[in-house]
Amino acid sequence: MKNNALKGSLYIALGASSYGMLATFVKIAYQENYTTAEVTLSQYGLGFLGLLILNLFQKKNSHSSPKKMNFKSTLKLIMAGSSLGLTSTFYYLSVQYIPVSAAIVLLMQTVWIGAVLETILYKKFPEKRKIVSIVLVLIGTLLAVNLIKEAAVINWKGFLYGMLAALSYTATMYSSNNIELHLPPLKRSLYMILGGLIVVIFIFHSSINQEFTFDILLNWGIVLSLFGTILPPLLFTKGMPLTGMGLGAIVASIEIPVSIFIAYIWLSEAVSLFQWVGILLILFAVVLMNLQKK
């Protein structure tokens, strides 16, 4: 049992670390004069292609009869995946205006937004531990994005995009844990990424016809699709059953320090002591919220 939990934790840590690298990759792509449209379309286009190939390969090598999908199931997953496309779009727009460290902290507001969503959907007031966690996240956010010291100079456009990314990410997390769970993870990922692809095509369709730079497919598309749309779903779906949701969520929070560390190494983004205190408060809140009661 302990070995399974350890193995599952490793899978989840690798998946979360993959997600954590994305913002830095996107920021470097921006420095090379690629646009949000090019970054997002290349990630989802190649990601969908990669998952399609993996699904075909799995189907060919599967000895059991595949579970059939009806139109309703397909439509549900595609619609659920639309929030995935919105998350990437808003997140990548936010890092145009604010540092990676601030963008990842804003994305993690899903911790308290998710608790609010649960309260609305299930009409059940959160327990004290969750309320304390939410307060810690909010205090940590004030420190981590320097709102207390630099409220006058913060880029509010980047802040707004970051919060919209958090709202979309909350919808994605809800969909991932509640919709068509009886289907194989690879198949679910394929149709959710298809939903995301449809959304980003709808948002950025004018860029395809005008100034889309196709060399991004080789320069950044493969990297972004691998670390953003192929590896994380596979690693999470392997790891979560071994750890359970509580431990899984705690391990997945490694995405925050990984994202900040990679940005520090490759982008030389400085993080103050106040910001580190805020980040540690958020991590502590995630652990507190997901600890199992004895």
CSV table of N, CA and C in Angstrom, one decimal, residues 51-162:
chain,number,residue,atom,x,y,z
A,51,LEU,N,-2.7,12.7,-28.6
A,51,LEU,CA,-3.6,11.8,-27.9
A,51,LEU,C,-4.4,10.9,-28.8
A,52,LEU,N,-4.7,11.4,-30.0
A,52,LEU,CA,-5.4,10.6,-31.0
A,52,LEU,C,-4.5,9.4,-31.4
A,53,ILE,N,-3.3,9.6,-31.6
A,53,ILE,CA,-2.3,8.5,-31.9
A,53,ILE,C,-2.2,7.5,-30.8
A,54,LEU,N,-2.1,8.0,-29.5
A,54,LEU,CA,-2.1,7.1,-28.4
A,54,LEU,C,-3.3,6.3,-28.2
A,55,ASN,N,-4.5,6.9,-28.5
A,55,ASN,CA,-5.8,6.2,-28.4
A,55,ASN,C,-5.8,5.1,-29.4
A,56,LEU,N,-5.4,5.4,-30.6
A,56,LEU,CA,-5.4,4.4,-31.7
A,56,LEU,C,-4.4,3.2,-31.4
A,57,PHE,N,-3.3,3.6,-30.8
A,57,PHE,CA,-2.3,2.6,-30.4
A,57,PHE,C,-2.8,1.7,-29.3
A,58,GLN,N,-3.5,2.3,-28.3
A,58,GLN,CA,-4.1,1.6,-27.2
A,58,GLN,C,-5.2,0.6,-27.7
A,59,LYS,N,-6.0,1.1,-28.6
A,59,LYS,CA,-7.1,0.3,-29.2
A,59,LYS,C,-6.6,-0.9,-29.9
A,60,LYS,N,-5.5,-0.7,-30.6
A,60,LYS,CA,-4.9,-1.8,-31.4
A,60,LYS,C,-4.3,-2.9,-30.5
A,61,ASN,N,-3.7,-2.4,-29.3
A,61,ASN,CA,-3.1,-3.4,-28.4
A,61,ASN,C,-4.0,-3.9,-27.3
A,62,SER,N,-5.2,-3.4,-27.2
A,62,SER,CA,-6.1,-3.8,-26.2
A,62,SER,C,-6.7,-5.1,-26.4
A,63,HIS,N,-6.7,-6.0,-25.4
A,63,HIS,CA,-7.3,-7.3,-25.5
A,63,HIS,C,-8.7,-7.4,-25.1
A,64,SER,N,-9.1,-6.4,-24.3
A,64,SER,CA,-10.5,-6.3,-23.9
A,64,SER,C,-11.4,-5.5,-24.8
A,65,SER,N,-12.7,-5.7,-24.8
A,65,SER,CA,-13.5,-5.0,-25.7
A,65,SER,C,-13.7,-3.5,-25.3
A,66,PRO,N,-13.5,-2.5,-26.1
A,66,PRO,CA,-13.5,-1.1,-25.7
A,66,PRO,C,-14.9,-0.7,-25.3
A,67,LYS,N,-15.0,0.2,-24.4
A,67,LYS,CA,-16.3,0.7,-23.9
A,67,LYS,C,-16.8,1.7,-25.0
A,68,LYS,N,-18.0,1.5,-25.5
A,68,LYS,CA,-18.5,2.3,-26.5
A,68,LYS,C,-19.0,3.6,-25.9
A,69,MET,N,-18.8,4.7,-26.8
A,69,MET,CA,-19.3,6.0,-26.4
A,69,MET,C,-20.5,6.4,-27.2
A,70,ASN,N,-21.5,6.9,-26.5
A,70,ASN,CA,-22.6,7.5,-27.3
A,70,ASN,C,-22.4,9.0,-27.6
A,71,PHE,N,-23.3,9.5,-28.3
A,71,PHE,CA,-23.2,10.9,-28.7
A,71,PHE,C,-23.2,11.8,-27.5
A,72,LYS,N,-24.1,11.5,-26.5
A,72,LYS,CA,-24.3,12.3,-25.3
A,72,LYS,C,-23.0,12.4,-24.5
A,73,SER,N,-22.3,11.2,-24.3
A,73,SER,CA,-21.1,11.2,-23.6
A,73,SER,C,-20.0,12.0,-24.3
A,74,THR,N,-19.9,11.9,-25.6
A,74,THR,CA,-18.9,12.6,-26.4
A,74,THR,C,-19.1,14.1,-26.2
A,75,LEU,N,-20.4,14.5,-26.4
A,75,LEU,CA,-20.7,15.9,-26.3
A,75,LEU,C,-20.4,16.5,-24.9
A,76,LYS,N,-20.7,15.7,-23.8
A,76,LYS,CA,-20.4,16.1,-22.5
A,76,LYS,C,-18.9,16.4,-22.3
A,77,LEU,N,-18.1,15.5,-22.8
A,77,LEU,CA,-16.7,15.6,-22.6
A,77,LEU,C,-16.1,16.8,-23.4
A,78,ILE,N,-16.6,17.0,-24.6
A,78,ILE,CA,-16.2,18.1,-25.5
A,78,ILE,C,-16.5,19.4,-24.8
A,79,MET,N,-17.8,19.5,-24.3
A,79,MET,CA,-18.2,20.7,-23.6
A,79,MET,C,-17.4,21.0,-22.3
A,80,ALA,N,-17.1,19.9,-21.6
A,80,ALA,CA,-16.2,20.0,-20.4
A,80,ALA,C,-14.8,20.5,-20.8
A,81,GLY,N,-14.3,20.0,-21.9
A,81,GLY,CA,-13.0,20.4,-22.3
A,81,GLY,C,-12.9,21.9,-22.8
A,82,SER,N,-14.0,22.5,-23.0
A,82,SER,CA,-14.0,23.9,-23.4
A,82,SER,C,-13.4,24.8,-22.3
A,83,SER,N,-13.6,24.4,-21.0
A,83,SER,CA,-13.0,25.2,-19.9
A,83,SER,C,-11.5,25.0,-19.9
A,84,LEU,N,-11.0,23.9,-20.4
A,84,LEU,CA,-9.6,23.7,-20.5
A,84,LEU,C,-9.0,24.7,-21.5
A,85,GLY,N,-9.6,24.8,-22.6
A,85,GLY,CA,-9.1,25.8,-23.6
A,85,GLY,C,-9.1,27.2,-23.1
A,86,LEU,N,-10.2,27.6,-22.3
A,86,LEU,CA,-10.3,28.9,-21.7
A,86,LEU,C,-9.2,29.1,-20.7
A,87,THR,N,-8.9,28.1,-19.9
A,87,THR,CA,-7.9,28.2,-18.8
A,87,THR,C,-6.6,28.5,-19.5
A,88,SER,N,-6.2,27.8,-20.5
A,88,SER,CA,-4.9,28.0,-21.2
A,88,SER,C,-4.8,29.4,-21.8
A,89,THR,N,-5.9,29.8,-22.4
A,89,THR,CA,-6.0,31.1,-23.1
A,89,THR,C,-5.8,32.2,-22.1
A,90,PHE,N,-6.6,32.2,-21.0
A,90,PHE,CA,-6.5,33.3,-20.0
A,90,PHE,C,-5.2,33.2,-19.2
A,91,TYR,N,-4.7,32.0,-18.9
A,91,TYR,CA,-3.4,31.9,-18.2
A,91,TYR,C,-2.2,32.5,-19.1
A,92,TYR,N,-2.2,32.1,-20.4
A,92,TYR,CA,-1.2,32.6,-21.2
A,92,TYR,C,-1.3,34.1,-21.5
A,93,LEU,N,-2.5,34.6,-21.5
A,93,LEU,CA,-2.7,36.1,-21.6
A,93,LEU,C,-2.1,36.8,-20.4
A,94,SER,N,-2.4,36.1,-19.2
A,94,SER,CA,-1.9,36.8,-18.0
A,94,SER,C,-0.4,36.9,-17.9
A,95,VAL,N,0.3,35.9,-18.4
A,95,VAL,CA,1.8,36.0,-18.3
A,95,VAL,C,2.4,37.0,-19.3
A,96,GLN,N,1.6,37.5,-20.1
A,96,GLN,CA,2.0,38.6,-21.0
A,96,GLN,C,2.2,39.9,-20.1
A,97,TYR,N,1.4,40.0,-19.1
A,97,TYR,CA,1.4,41.2,-18.3
A,97,TYR,C,2.0,41.2,-16.9
A,98,ILE,N,2.0,39.9,-16.3
A,98,ILE,CA,2.5,39.8,-14.9
A,98,ILE,C,3.5,38.7,-14.9
A,99,PRO,N,4.4,38.7,-13.8
A,99,PRO,CA,5.4,37.6,-13.7
A,99,PRO,C,4.7,36.2,-13.6
A,100,VAL,N,5.5,35.2,-13.9
A,100,VAL,CA,5.0,33.8,-13.8
A,100,VAL,C,4.6,33.5,-12.4
A,101,SER,N,5.4,34.0,-11.4
A,101,SER,CA,5.1,33.7,-10.0
A,101,SER,C,3.7,34.2,-9.6
A,102,ALA,N,3.4,35.4,-10.1
A,102,ALA,CA,2.0,36.0,-9.8
A,102,ALA,C,0.9,35.2,-10.5
A,103,ALA,N,1.2,34.8,-11.8
A,103,ALA,CA,0.2,34.1,-12.6
A,103,ALA,C,-0.1,32.8,-12.0
A,104,ILE,N,0.9,32.0,-11.5
A,104,ILE,CA,0.6,30.7,-11.0
A,104,ILE,C,-0.2,30.8,-9.6
A,105,VAL,N,0.2,31.8,-8.9
A,105,VAL,CA,-0.6,32.1,-7.6
A,105,VAL,C,-2.0,32.4,-7.9
A,106,LEU,N,-2.3,33.2,-8.9
A,106,LEU,CA,-3.7,33.5,-9.2
A,106,LEU,C,-4.4,32.3,-9.7
A,107,LEU,N,-3.7,31.5,-10.5
A,107,LEU,CA,-4.4,30.2,-11.0
A,107,LEU,C,-4.8,29.3,-9.8
A,108,MET,N,-4.0,29.3,-8.8
A,108,MET,CA,-4.3,28.5,-7.6
A,108,MET,C,-5.4,29.0,-6.7
A,109,GLN,N,-6.0,30.1,-7.1
A,109,GLN,CA,-7.2,30.6,-6.4
A,109,GLN,C,-8.4,29.6,-6.6
A,110,THR,N,-8.1,28.6,-7.5
A,110,THR,CA,-9.1,27.5,-7.6
A,110,THR,C,-9.3,26.8,-6.3
A,111,VAL,N,-8.4,26.9,-5.4
A,111,VAL,CA,-8.5,26.2,-4.1
A,111,VAL,C,-9.8,26.7,-3.4
A,112,TRP,N,-10.0,28.1,-3.3
A,112,TRP,CA,-11.1,28.6,-2.6
A,112,TRP,C,-12.4,28.7,-3.5
A,113,ILE,N,-12.1,28.9,-4.8
A,113,ILE,CA,-13.2,29.0,-5.8
A,113,ILE,C,-13.9,27.6,-5.8
A,114,GLY,N,-13.1,26.6,-5.8
A,114,GLY,CA,-13.7,25.2,-5.8
A,114,GLY,C,-14.5,24.9,-4.6
A,115,ALA,N,-14.1,25.5,-3.4
A,115,ALA,CA,-14.9,25.3,-2.2
A,115,ALA,C,-16.2,26.0,-2.2
A,116,VAL,N,-16.2,27.2,-2.8
A,116,VAL,CA,-17.4,28.0,-3.0
A,116,VAL,C,-18.4,27.3,-4.0
A,117,LEU,N,-17.8,26.7,-5.0
A,117,LEU,CA,-18.6,26.0,-6.0
A,117,LEU,C,-19.3,24.8,-5.4
A,118,GLU,N,-18.5,24.0,-4.5
A,118,GLU,CA,-19.1,22.9,-3.8
A,118,GLU,C,-20.3,23.3,-2.9
A,119,THR,N,-20.1,24.5,-2.2
A,119,THR,CA,-21.1,25.0,-1.3
A,119,THR,C,-22.4,25.3,-2.1
A,120,ILE,N,-22.3,25.9,-3.3
A,120,ILE,CA,-23.4,26.2,-4.2
A,120,ILE,C,-24.1,25.0,-4.7
A,121,LEU,N,-23.3,24.1,-5.2
A,121,LEU,CA,-23.8,22.9,-5.9
A,121,LEU,C,-24.5,21.9,-4.9
A,122,TYR,N,-23.8,21.7,-3.8
A,122,TYR,CA,-24.3,20.7,-2.8
A,122,TYR,C,-25.0,21.3,-1.6
A,123,LYS,N,-25.1,22.6,-1.6
A,123,LYS,CA,-25.9,23.3,-0.5
A,123,LYS,C,-25.4,22.9,0.9
A,124,LYS,N,-24.1,22.8,1.0
A,124,LYS,CA,-23.5,22.3,2.2
A,124,LYS,C,-22.4,23.3,2.6
A,125,PHE,N,-22.5,23.9,3.8
A,125,PHE,CA,-21.6,25.0,4.2
A,125,PHE,C,-20.2,24.3,4.5
A,126,PRO,N,-19.1,24.9,4.0
A,126,PRO,CA,-17.8,24.3,4.2
A,126,PRO,C,-17.4,24.2,5.7
A,127,GLU,N,-16.7,23.1,6.1
A,127,GLU,CA,-16.3,22.9,7.5
A,127,GLU,C,-15.2,23.9,7.9
A,128,LYS,N,-15.0,24.1,9.2
A,128,LYS,CA,-14.1,25.1,9.7
A,128,LYS,C,-12.7,25.0,9.0
A,129,ARG,N,-12.2,23.8,8.8
A,129,ARG,CA,-10.9,23.6,8.2
A,129,ARG,C,-10.8,24.2,6.9
A,130,LYS,N,-11.8,24.1,6.1
A,130,LYS,CA,-11.8,24.6,4.7
A,130,LYS,C,-11.9,26.2,4.8
A,131,ILE,N,-12.7,26.7,5.7
A,131,ILE,CA,-12.8,28.2,5.8
A,131,ILE,C,-11.4,28.8,6.2
A,132,VAL,N,-10.7,28.1,7.2
A,132,VAL,CA,-9.4,28.6,7.5
A,132,VAL,C,-8.4,28.5,6.3
A,133,SER,N,-8.5,27.4,5.5
A,133,SER,CA,-7.7,27.3,4.3
A,133,SER,C,-8.0,28.4,3.3
A,134,ILE,N,-9.2,28.7,3.1
A,134,ILE,CA,-9.6,29.8,2.2
A,134,ILE,C,-9.0,31.1,2.7
A,135,VAL,N,-9.1,31.4,4.0
A,135,VAL,CA,-8.6,32.7,4.5
A,135,VAL,C,-7.1,32.7,4.3
A,136,LEU,N,-6.4,31.6,4.5
A,136,LEU,CA,-4.9,31.5,4.3
A,136,LEU,C,-4.6,31.7,2.9
A,137,VAL,N,-5.3,31.1,2.0
A,137,VAL,CA,-5.1,31.3,0.5
A,137,VAL,C,-5.2,32.8,0.2
A,138,LEU,N,-6.2,33.5,0.7
A,138,LEU,CA,-6.4,34.9,0.3
A,138,LEU,C,-5.3,35.8,0.9
A,139,ILE,N,-4.9,35.5,2.2
A,139,ILE,CA,-3.8,36.2,2.8
A,139,ILE,C,-2.5,36.0,2.0
A,140,GLY,N,-2.3,34.7,1.7
A,140,GLY,CA,-1.1,34.3,0.9
A,140,GLY,C,-1.1,35.0,-0.5
A,141,THR,N,-2.2,35.1,-1.1
A,141,THR,CA,-2.3,35.7,-2.4
A,141,THR,C,-1.9,37.2,-2.3
A,142,LEU,N,-2.4,37.9,-1.3
A,142,LEU,CA,-2.1,39.3,-1.1
A,142,LEU,C,-0.6,39.5,-1.0
A,143,LEU,N,0.1,38.6,-0.3
A,143,LEU,CA,1.5,38.7,-0.2
A,143,LEU,C,2.3,38.2,-1.4
A,144,ALA,N,1.8,37.1,-2.0
A,144,ALA,CA,2.5,36.5,-3.1
A,144,ALA,C,2.5,37.3,-4.4
A,145,VAL,N,1.4,38.1,-4.6
A,145,VAL,CA,1.3,38.9,-5.8
A,145,VAL,C,1.6,40.4,-5.5
A,146,ASN,N,2.2,40.6,-4.3
A,146,ASN,CA,2.6,42.0,-3.9
A,146,ASN,C,1.5,43.0,-3.9
A,147,LEU,N,0.3,42.6,-3.6
A,147,LEU,CA,-0.9,43.5,-3.6
A,147,LEU,C,-0.8,44.5,-2.5
A,148,ILE,N,-0.2,44.1,-1.3
A,148,ILE,CA,-0.1,45.0,-0.2
A,148,ILE,C,0.9,46.1,-0.5
A,149,LYS,N,2.1,45.7,-1.0
A,149,LYS,CA,3.2,46.7,-1.2
A,149,LYS,C,3.1,47.5,-2.5
A,150,GLU,N,2.5,46.8,-3.6
A,150,GLU,CA,2.6,47.4,-4.9
A,150,GLU,C,1.2,47.5,-5.6
A,151,ALA,N,0.1,47.7,-4.8
A,151,ALA,CA,-1.2,47.7,-5.4
A,151,ALA,C,-1.3,48.7,-6.5
A,152,ALA,N,-0.6,49.8,-6.4
A,152,ALA,CA,-0.7,50.9,-7.4
A,152,ALA,C,0.0,50.6,-8.7
A,153,VAL,N,1.0,49.7,-8.7
A,153,VAL,CA,1.7,49.4,-9.9
A,153,VAL,C,1.4,48.0,-10.5
A,154,ILE,N,0.6,47.2,-9.9
A,154,ILE,CA,0.3,45.9,-10.4
A,154,ILE,C,-0.5,46.1,-11.7
A,155,ASN,N,-0.2,45.2,-12.7
A,155,ASN,CA,-1.0,45.2,-13.9
A,155,ASN,C,-2.3,44.6,-13.8
A,156,TRP,N,-3.4,45.4,-13.7
A,156,TRP,CA,-4.7,44.8,-13.4
A,156,TRP,C,-5.3,44.0,-14.6
A,157,LYS,N,-4.8,44.2,-15.8
A,157,LYS,CA,-5.2,43.4,-16.9
A,157,LYS,C,-4.7,42.0,-16.7
A,158,GLY,N,-3.4,41.9,-16.3
A,158,GLY,CA,-2.9,40.5,-16.1
A,158,GLY,C,-3.5,39.9,-14.9
A,159,PHE,N,-3.9,40.7,-13.9
A,159,PHE,CA,-4.6,40.2,-12.7
A,159,PHE,C,-5.9,39.6,-13.1
A,160,LEU,N,-6.7,40.3,-13.9
A,160,LEU,CA,-8.0,39.9,-14.3
A,160,LEU,C,-7.9,38.6,-15.1
A,161,TYR,N,-7.0,38.5,-16.1
A,161,TYR,CA,-6.8,37.3,-16.9
A,161,TYR,C,-6.4,36.1,-15.9
A,162,GLY,N,-5.6,36.4,-14.9
A,162,GLY,CA,-5.2,35.3,-14.0
A,162,GLY,C,-6.4,34.8,-13.2
